C-alpha positions as MATLAB code, in Angstrom:
seq = 'XXXXXXXXXXXXXXXXXXXXXXXXXXXXXXXXXXXXXXXXXXXXXXXXXXXXXXXXXXXXXXXXXXXXXXXXXXXXXXXXXXXXXXXXXXXXXXXXXXXXXXXXXXXXXXXXXXXXXXXXXXXXXXXXXXXXXXXXXXXXXXXXXXXXXXXXXXXXXXXXXXXXXXXXXXXXXXXXXXXXXXXXXXXXXXXXXXXXXXXXX';
ca = [
      57.198   90.690  140.688;
      55.697   90.440  137.179;
      58.112   90.713  134.459;
      57.116   91.170  130.652;
      59.687   90.023  128.239;
      59.629   91.504  124.661;
      61.598   90.273  121.734;
      61.933   90.139  117.905;
      58.342   90.740  116.935;
      56.107   93.718  117.640;
      52.874   92.675  119.238;
      49.647   93.915  117.654;
      47.763   93.071  120.856;
      50.040   95.233  123.038;
      50.840   98.023  120.603;
      48.216   98.515  117.858;
      45.360   97.623  120.127;
      46.965   99.097  123.182;
      44.925   98.642  126.396;
      46.534   99.875  129.759;
      44.811   97.003  131.483;
      47.161   94.538  129.880;
      50.234   96.137  131.483;
      48.916   97.573  134.720;
      50.278   94.724  136.745;
      53.744   94.628  135.223;
      56.594   95.547  137.414;
      59.450   95.365  134.991;
      59.819   94.995  131.172;
      62.801   93.448  129.609;
      63.605   93.604  125.902;
      65.860   90.730  124.449;
      66.417   92.783  121.113;
      65.482   93.205  117.513;
      62.708   95.584  118.167;
      62.407   99.163  116.874;
      63.599  101.841  119.328;
      60.199  103.604  118.917;
      58.484  100.495  120.029;
      60.430  100.400  123.305;
      60.109  104.124  123.817;
      56.250  103.610  123.605;
      56.257  101.081  126.422;
      58.593  103.251  128.471;
      56.203  106.208  128.184;
      52.979  104.378  128.952;
      54.047  101.878  131.525;
      54.965  102.774  135.098;
      57.546  100.082  135.175;
      61.194  100.536  134.066;
      62.215   98.903  130.746;
      65.574   97.422  130.349;
      67.116   96.125  127.124;
      69.936   94.526  125.252;
      70.523   94.824  121.543;
      69.714   92.240  118.917;
      71.728   91.595  115.827;
      69.384   93.883  113.755;
      69.482   96.837  116.255;
      72.125   98.977  114.519;
      69.631  101.864  114.641;
      70.176  102.010  118.457;
      73.645  103.389  117.890;
      72.325  106.692  116.910;
      68.682  106.479  118.058;
      68.546  104.551  121.220;
      65.155  103.812  122.908;
      64.191  106.818  124.993;
      63.420  106.396  128.763;
      64.863  102.861  128.750;
      67.902  101.378  130.417;
      70.565   99.666  128.449;
      72.082   96.707  130.327;
      74.664   95.592  127.714;
      77.787   94.310  129.441;
      76.529   95.389  132.762;
      74.556   94.326  135.862;
      71.469   96.288  136.691;
      69.814   95.786  140.110;
      65.996   96.435  140.400;
      64.326   95.803  143.710;
      67.123   93.526  144.701;
      67.059   91.431  141.501;
      70.415   91.483  139.631;
      70.104   91.466  135.879;
      73.056   90.740  133.534;
      72.832   91.754  129.916;
      74.733   90.362  126.916;
      73.084   91.295  123.588;
      73.944   90.284  119.976;
      74.110   87.051  118.036;
      76.667   84.720  116.609;
      78.808   86.390  114.002;
      77.610   85.342  110.479;
      78.732   88.567  108.600;
      82.240   89.356  109.641;
      82.694   92.727  111.129;
      79.020   93.421  111.497;
      77.641   95.285  114.604;
      76.125   93.271  117.287;
      77.506   90.100  115.981;
      80.150   88.132  117.998;
      82.316   85.032  117.715;
      82.275   82.639  120.587;
      85.757   83.964  121.519;
      84.513   87.486  121.519;
      81.541   86.672  123.652;
      83.809   84.915  126.213;
      85.870   88.012  126.239;
      82.872   90.096  127.037;
      82.067   87.756  129.830;
      85.625   88.005  131.191;
      85.379   91.752  131.370;
      82.304   91.429  133.694;
      84.335   89.574  136.269;
      84.763   92.506  138.685;
      80.961   93.391  138.396;
      80.097   89.743  138.991;
      82.257   89.714  142.052;
      80.870   93.056  143.363;
      77.277   91.799  142.928;
      78.027   88.298  143.967;
      76.654   86.909  140.758;
      73.179   87.706  139.129;
      69.626   86.412  139.182;
      68.521   86.981  135.533;
      70.651   86.595  132.415;
      69.233   88.501  129.506;
      70.612   87.968  125.959;
      69.428   88.141  122.460;
      70.730   84.867  121.208;
      70.036   81.549  123.025;
      72.685   79.398  124.624;
      74.434   76.633  122.505;
      72.335   73.553  122.346;
      69.482   75.060  124.241;
      66.701   76.325  122.037;
      69.151   77.449  119.350;
      69.307   76.127  115.788;
      72.035   74.421  113.794;
      72.612   77.273  111.220;
      75.303   79.744  112.198;
      73.118   82.879  112.491;
      70.958   81.182  115.057;
      73.490   79.035  116.904;
      73.775   79.770  120.577;
      76.761   80.695  122.729;
      78.545   78.163  124.956;
      79.621   81.182  127.044;
      76.038   81.414  128.375;
      76.117   77.887  129.481;
      79.282   78.604  131.386;
      77.696   81.579  133.165;
      74.744   79.443  134.158;
      76.923   76.614  135.327;
      78.918   78.992  137.640;
      76.179   81.387  138.955;
      72.918   79.471  138.748;
      70.634   82.286  137.853;
      66.908   81.780  138.502;
      66.051   82.927  134.924;
      67.554   83.072  131.453;
      65.627   85.234  129.006;
      66.564   85.363  125.305;
      65.001   85.858  121.886;
      66.251   85.440  118.230;
      64.588   82.147  117.603;
      61.183   83.093  116.209;
      57.939   81.084  116.755;
      57.508   80.862  112.945;
      60.831   78.974  112.526;
      59.072   75.713  113.021;
      59.671   72.876  115.327;
      62.659   74.277  117.016;
      60.754   77.000  118.919;
      60.292   76.310  122.500;
      58.861   79.026  124.960;
      60.160   77.524  128.160;
      62.941   75.081  129.084;
      65.148   74.447  132.129;
      68.918   74.170  132.477;
      69.901   72.908  135.813;
      68.109   75.144  138.346;
      67.666   77.961  135.735;
      64.207   78.526  133.962;
      64.886   79.440  130.223;
      62.312   81.593  128.427;
      62.166   82.663  124.828;
      60.655   86.042  124.884;
      59.496   86.108  121.231;
      56.827   88.816  120.805;
      55.952   88.969  124.506;
      55.698   86.737  127.472;
      55.036   87.397  131.285;
      56.732   85.485  134.066;
      56.420   85.925  137.842;
      59.619   86.407  139.720;
      59.184   84.959  143.200;
      59.067   87.661  145.970;
      61.962   87.411  148.637;
      64.308   85.298  146.416;
];
């Protein structure tokens, strides 16, 4: 299964210079946030594959204009062709009371509310977030600090992949496209990136 990850930055290559050949072999699109709803709607309309998403810290517009034809996986587990996808959007809270921003305690509370879904689905295969995990491709400043709750999830359920965004390629030396955490492959989906999900796993 070919999965295209989208996050944070609109791609001129995919959007302004759209060529259907570039996405013809994509089986699933996943947005990690901070993209205009119209951008996601475009891909949902031109690609045969479903598009699932979480919200980024700048996606307040989604509250009254959500992406059309897309599937929100916030605080949920969505199963596609047997692959279990868990979504937890938003970033670390740096402006108190702002939408799509959470303290570590609030993020842990969101995870606790998922316990029955996690039990029902017997875990998950892909973790989709906007923010990175703490100490794993994150940054030291509060707005770009990752969540320890994501490490706890990976420690317990050992997903095959962890997709996130939020840390941009133009932020300098902290950007890392791929990493590993235990048995989990970590991918920063900034702009776009394609990964192959092994069949039968």
